[in-house]
Short mmCIF file of C-alpha atoms in Angstrom, two decimals:
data_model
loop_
_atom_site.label_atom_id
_atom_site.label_comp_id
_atom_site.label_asym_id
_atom_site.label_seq_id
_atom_site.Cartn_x
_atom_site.Cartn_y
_atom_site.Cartn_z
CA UNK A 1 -20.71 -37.29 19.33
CA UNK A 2 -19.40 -39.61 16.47
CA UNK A 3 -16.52 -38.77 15.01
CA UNK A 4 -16.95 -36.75 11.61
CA UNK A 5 -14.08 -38.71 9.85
CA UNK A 6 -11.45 -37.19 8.12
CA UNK A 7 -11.93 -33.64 5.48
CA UNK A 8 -12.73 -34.77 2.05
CA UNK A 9 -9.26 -32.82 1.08
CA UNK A 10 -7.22 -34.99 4.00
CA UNK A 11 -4.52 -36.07 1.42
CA UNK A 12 -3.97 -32.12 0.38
CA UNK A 13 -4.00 -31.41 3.83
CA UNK A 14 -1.39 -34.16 5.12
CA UNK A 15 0.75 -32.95 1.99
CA UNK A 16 0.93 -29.33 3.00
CA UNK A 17 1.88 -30.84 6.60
CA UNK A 18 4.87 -32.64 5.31
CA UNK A 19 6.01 -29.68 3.34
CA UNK A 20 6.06 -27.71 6.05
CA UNK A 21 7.44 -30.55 8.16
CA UNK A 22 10.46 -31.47 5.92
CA UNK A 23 8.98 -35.52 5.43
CA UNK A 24 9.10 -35.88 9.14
CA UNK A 25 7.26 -39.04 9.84
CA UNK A 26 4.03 -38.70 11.94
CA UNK A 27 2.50 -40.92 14.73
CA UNK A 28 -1.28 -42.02 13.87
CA UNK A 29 -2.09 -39.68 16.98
CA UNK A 30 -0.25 -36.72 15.48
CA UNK A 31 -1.90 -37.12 12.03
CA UNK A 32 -5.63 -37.66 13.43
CA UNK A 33 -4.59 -34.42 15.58
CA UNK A 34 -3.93 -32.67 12.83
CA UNK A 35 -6.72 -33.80 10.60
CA UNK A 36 -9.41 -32.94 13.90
CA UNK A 37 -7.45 -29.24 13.89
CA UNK A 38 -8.40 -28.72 9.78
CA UNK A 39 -11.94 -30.52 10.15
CA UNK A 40 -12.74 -27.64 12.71
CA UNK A 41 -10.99 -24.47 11.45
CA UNK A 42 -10.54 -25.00 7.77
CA UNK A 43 -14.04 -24.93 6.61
CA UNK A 44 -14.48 -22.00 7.82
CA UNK A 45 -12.00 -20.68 5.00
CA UNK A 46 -14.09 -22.41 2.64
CA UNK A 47 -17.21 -20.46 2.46
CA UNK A 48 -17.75 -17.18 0.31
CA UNK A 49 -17.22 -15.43 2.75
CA UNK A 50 -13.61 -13.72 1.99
CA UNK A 51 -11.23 -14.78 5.08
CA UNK A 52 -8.34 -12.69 6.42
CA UNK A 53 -5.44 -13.88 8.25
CA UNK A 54 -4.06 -11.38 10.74
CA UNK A 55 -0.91 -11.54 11.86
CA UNK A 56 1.70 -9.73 14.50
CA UNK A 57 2.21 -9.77 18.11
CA UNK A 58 -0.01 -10.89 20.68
CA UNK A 59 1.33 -8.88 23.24
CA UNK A 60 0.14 -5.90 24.52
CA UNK A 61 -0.14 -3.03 23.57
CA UNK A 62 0.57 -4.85 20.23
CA UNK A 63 -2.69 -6.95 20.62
CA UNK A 64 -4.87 -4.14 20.63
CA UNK A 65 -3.60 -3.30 16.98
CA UNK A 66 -4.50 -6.26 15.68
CA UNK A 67 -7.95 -6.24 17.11
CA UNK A 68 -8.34 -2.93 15.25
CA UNK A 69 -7.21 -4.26 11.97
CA UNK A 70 -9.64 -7.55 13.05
CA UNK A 71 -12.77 -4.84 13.99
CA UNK A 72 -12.50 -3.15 10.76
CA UNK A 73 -12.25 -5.81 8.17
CA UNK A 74 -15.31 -7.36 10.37
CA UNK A 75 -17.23 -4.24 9.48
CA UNK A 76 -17.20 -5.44 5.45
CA UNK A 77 -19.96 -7.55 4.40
CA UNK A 78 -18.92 -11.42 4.35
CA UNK A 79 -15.96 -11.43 5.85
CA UNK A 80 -14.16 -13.51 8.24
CA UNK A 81 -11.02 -11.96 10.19
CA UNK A 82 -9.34 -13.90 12.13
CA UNK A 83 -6.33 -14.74 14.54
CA UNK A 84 -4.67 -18.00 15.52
CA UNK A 85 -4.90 -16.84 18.91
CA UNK A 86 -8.51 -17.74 18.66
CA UNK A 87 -8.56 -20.81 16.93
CA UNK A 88 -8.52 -24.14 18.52
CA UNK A 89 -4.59 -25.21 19.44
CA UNK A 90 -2.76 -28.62 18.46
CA UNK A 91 -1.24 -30.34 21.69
CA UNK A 92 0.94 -32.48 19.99
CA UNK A 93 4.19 -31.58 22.35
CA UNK A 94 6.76 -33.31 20.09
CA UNK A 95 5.92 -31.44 16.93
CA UNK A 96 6.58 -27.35 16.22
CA UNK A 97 2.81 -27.00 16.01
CA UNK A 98 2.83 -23.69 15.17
CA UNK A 99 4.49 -24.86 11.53
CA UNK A 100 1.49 -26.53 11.03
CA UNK A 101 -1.46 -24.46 12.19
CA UNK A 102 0.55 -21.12 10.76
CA UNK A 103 0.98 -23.67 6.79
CA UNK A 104 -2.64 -24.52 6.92
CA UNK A 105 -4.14 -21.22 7.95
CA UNK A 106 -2.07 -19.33 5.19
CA UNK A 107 -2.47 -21.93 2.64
CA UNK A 108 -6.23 -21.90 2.97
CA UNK A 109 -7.28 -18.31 3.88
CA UNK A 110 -7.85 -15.68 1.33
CA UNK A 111 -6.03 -13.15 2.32
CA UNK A 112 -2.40 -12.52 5.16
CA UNK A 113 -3.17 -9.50 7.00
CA UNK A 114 0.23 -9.07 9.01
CA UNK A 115 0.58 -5.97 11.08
CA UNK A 116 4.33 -4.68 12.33
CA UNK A 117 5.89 -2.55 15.27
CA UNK A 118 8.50 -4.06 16.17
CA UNK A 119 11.90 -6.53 14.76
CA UNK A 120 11.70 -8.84 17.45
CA UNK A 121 9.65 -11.80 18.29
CA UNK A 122 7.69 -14.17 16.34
CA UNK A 123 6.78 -11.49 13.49
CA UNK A 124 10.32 -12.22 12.33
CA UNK A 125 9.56 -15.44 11.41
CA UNK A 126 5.74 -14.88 9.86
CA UNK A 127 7.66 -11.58 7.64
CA UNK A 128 9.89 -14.26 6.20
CA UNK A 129 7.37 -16.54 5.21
CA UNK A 130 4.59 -14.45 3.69
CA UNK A 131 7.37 -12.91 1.68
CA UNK A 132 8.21 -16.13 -0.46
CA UNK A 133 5.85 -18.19 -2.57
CA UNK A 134 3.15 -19.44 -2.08
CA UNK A 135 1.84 -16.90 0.47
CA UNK A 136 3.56 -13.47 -1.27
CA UNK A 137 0.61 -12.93 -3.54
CA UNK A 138 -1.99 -12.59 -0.94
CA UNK A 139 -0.40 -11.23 1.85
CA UNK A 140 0.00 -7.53 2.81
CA UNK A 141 1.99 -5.88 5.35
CA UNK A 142 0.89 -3.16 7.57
CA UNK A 143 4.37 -1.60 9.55
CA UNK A 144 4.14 1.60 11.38
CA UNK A 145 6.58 4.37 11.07
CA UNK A 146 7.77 2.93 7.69
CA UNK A 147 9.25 4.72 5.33
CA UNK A 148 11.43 4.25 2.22
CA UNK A 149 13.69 7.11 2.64
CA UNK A 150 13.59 8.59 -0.97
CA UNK A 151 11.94 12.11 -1.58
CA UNK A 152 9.28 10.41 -4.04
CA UNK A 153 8.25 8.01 -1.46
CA UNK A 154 6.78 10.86 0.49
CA UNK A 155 3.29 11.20 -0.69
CA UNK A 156 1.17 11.75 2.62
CA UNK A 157 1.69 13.02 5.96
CA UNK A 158 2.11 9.31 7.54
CA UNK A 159 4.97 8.76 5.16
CA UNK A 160 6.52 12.32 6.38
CA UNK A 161 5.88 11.10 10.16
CA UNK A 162 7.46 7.40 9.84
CA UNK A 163 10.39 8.94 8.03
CA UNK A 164 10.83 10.75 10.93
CA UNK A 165 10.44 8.22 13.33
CA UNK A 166 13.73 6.82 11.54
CA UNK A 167 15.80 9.55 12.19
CA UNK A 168 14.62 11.10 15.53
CA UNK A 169 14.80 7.68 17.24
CA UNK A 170 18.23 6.99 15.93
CA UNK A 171 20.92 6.57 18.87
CA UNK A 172 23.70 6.63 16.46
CA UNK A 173 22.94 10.55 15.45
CA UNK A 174 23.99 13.53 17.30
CA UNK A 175 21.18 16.34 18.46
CA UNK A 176 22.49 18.71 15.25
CA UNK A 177 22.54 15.89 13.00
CA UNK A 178 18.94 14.90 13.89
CA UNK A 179 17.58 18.06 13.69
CA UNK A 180 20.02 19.15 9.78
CA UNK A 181 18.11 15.52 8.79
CA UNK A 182 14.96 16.62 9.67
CA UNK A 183 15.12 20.01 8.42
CA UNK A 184 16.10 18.17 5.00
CA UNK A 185 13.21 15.72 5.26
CA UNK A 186 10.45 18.81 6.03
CA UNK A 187 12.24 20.37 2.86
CA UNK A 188 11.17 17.49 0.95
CA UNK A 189 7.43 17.01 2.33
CA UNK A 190 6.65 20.91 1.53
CA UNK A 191 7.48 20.68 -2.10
CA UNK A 192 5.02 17.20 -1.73
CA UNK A 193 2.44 19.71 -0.81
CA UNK A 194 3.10 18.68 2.89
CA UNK A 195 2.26 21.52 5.24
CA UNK A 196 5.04 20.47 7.81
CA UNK A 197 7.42 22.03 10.07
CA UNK A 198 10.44 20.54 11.47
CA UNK A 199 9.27 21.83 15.33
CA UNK A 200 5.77 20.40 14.47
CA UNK A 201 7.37 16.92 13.58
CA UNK A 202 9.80 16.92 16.70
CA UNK A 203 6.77 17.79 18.93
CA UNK A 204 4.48 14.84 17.57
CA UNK A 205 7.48 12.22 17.87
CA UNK A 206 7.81 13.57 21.40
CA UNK A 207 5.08 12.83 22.36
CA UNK A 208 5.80 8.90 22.32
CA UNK A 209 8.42 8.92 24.49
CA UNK A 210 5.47 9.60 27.33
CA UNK A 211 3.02 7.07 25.90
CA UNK A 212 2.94 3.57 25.26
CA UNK A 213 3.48 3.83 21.32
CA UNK A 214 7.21 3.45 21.84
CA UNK A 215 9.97 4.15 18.89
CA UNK A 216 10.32 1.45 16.00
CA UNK A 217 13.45 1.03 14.89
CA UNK A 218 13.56 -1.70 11.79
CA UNK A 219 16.33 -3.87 11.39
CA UNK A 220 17.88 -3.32 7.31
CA UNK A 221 16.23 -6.80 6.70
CA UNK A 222 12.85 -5.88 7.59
CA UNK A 223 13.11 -2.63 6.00
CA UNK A 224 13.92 -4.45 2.65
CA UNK A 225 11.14 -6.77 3.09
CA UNK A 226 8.44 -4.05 3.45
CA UNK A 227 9.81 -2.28 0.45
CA UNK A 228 9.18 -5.70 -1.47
CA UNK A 229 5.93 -5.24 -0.48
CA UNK A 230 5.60 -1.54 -0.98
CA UNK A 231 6.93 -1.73 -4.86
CA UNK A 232 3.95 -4.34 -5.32
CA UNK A 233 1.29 -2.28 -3.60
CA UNK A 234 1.26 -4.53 -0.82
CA UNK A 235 2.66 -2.42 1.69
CA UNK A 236 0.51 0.90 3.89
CA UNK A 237 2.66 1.96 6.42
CA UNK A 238 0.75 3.93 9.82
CA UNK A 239 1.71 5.72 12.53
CA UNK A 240 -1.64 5.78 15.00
CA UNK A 241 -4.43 3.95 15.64
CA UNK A 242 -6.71 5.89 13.59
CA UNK A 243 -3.78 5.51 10.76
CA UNK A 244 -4.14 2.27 11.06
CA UNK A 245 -8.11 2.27 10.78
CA UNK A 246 -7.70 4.33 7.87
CA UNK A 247 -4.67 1.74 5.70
CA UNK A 248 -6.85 -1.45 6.46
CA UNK A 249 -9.51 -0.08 3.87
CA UNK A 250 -6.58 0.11 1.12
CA UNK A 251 -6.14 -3.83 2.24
CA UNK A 252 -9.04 -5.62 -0.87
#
């Protein structure tokens, strides 16, 4: 098969690259690489079809999450969700590759998609850049059990639920402080119009400890990050799977 030649947008491309790449001077290898990796996967961002970029962690259970948030925005007409798990790698071993696919995916897709359980792993380091320009103004972030813990915050039952999650997973409080916290926190849901009882919240957080949904606990840096997010409507916190089916239709 001849070779198609470089994308009419090469220079834009190469620019991003070096952005991301601090001026790091390429090999002729590297930069055809890299031009082969956007002739394949970028024109597929380019269509009007409206692309999403979802991101999180690729391990399981996490993985399935993703494919939920994937399967549902795959159900709107023209769309195209996607993962860089699926898309075609860059072997270039003396470059951080995943600079470069992660710069070019987010610069050209329409919309981040990023889904969060956890504070560990390589979500850190997508959470910090879809928070800054250029990416901030397309991206939104899906975390479950979040909650900013103010009264007003609490509109739904999923709020009422991640709030929880904070303080019934937290090591650092006694079994009568966890319980006077969450007595305070059902106080605030019922005059939300929250039909909620403290036993009915302890019993559903339980519950996890047996399954595979394990306890989030956010690091103070995350949590700030998703309330960026949440005071630009760019933030749907979930605690299930069907949660989660339910937050991706708030994502446009």
């Amino acid at each position: 098969m001849a070779d198609p030649g470089p994308p009419p947008d090469a220079a834009e491309i190469m620019e991003s690259v070096n952005d991301a790449l601090q001026g790091l001077e390429l090999e002729p290898h590297e930069t055809s690489d890299i031009l082969g990796f956007a002739n394949r996967e970028l024109p597929h961002l380019h269509t009007p079809e409206d692309s999403y970029f979802i991101l999180g962690s690729y391990r399981d259970p996490y993985i399935r999450r993703l494919r939920i948030v994937q399967n549902e925005l795959d159900k709107r007409l023209g769309t195209y969700p996607f993962l860089m798990g699926d898309l075609l790698e860059l072997d270039i071993d003396r470059l951080p590759v995943f600079r470069i696919r992660f710069t070019l995916l987010a610069a050209h897709a329409d919309t981040i998609v990023a889904v969060y359980e956890q504070d560990a792993g390589g979500e850190v380091t997508e959470l910090g850049k879809i928070s800054t320009t250029p990416y901030f103004h397309k991206s939104y972030v899906l975390p479950r059990d979040y909650a900013w813990m103010t009264a007003q915050n609490l509109d739904t039952e999923t709020d009422v639920i991640a709030a929880a999650a904070t303080i019934y997973f937290n090591d650092d409080l006694d079994e009568a402080t966890t319980e006077k916290e969450l007595d305070s926190l059902t106080t605030a849901a019922n005059k939300n119009n929250i039909s909620l009882t403290t036993p009915d919240i302890i019993d559903r957080l339980a519950d996890r400890e047996d399954s595979e949904q394990a306890p989030v606990s956010y690091s103070w840096v995350h949590l700030n990050e998703f309330r960026l997010f949440e005071l630009h409507d760019r933030c749907f916190a979930w605690s299930s799977p069907d949660d989660l089916r339910d937050v991706v239709d708030k994502v446009p």
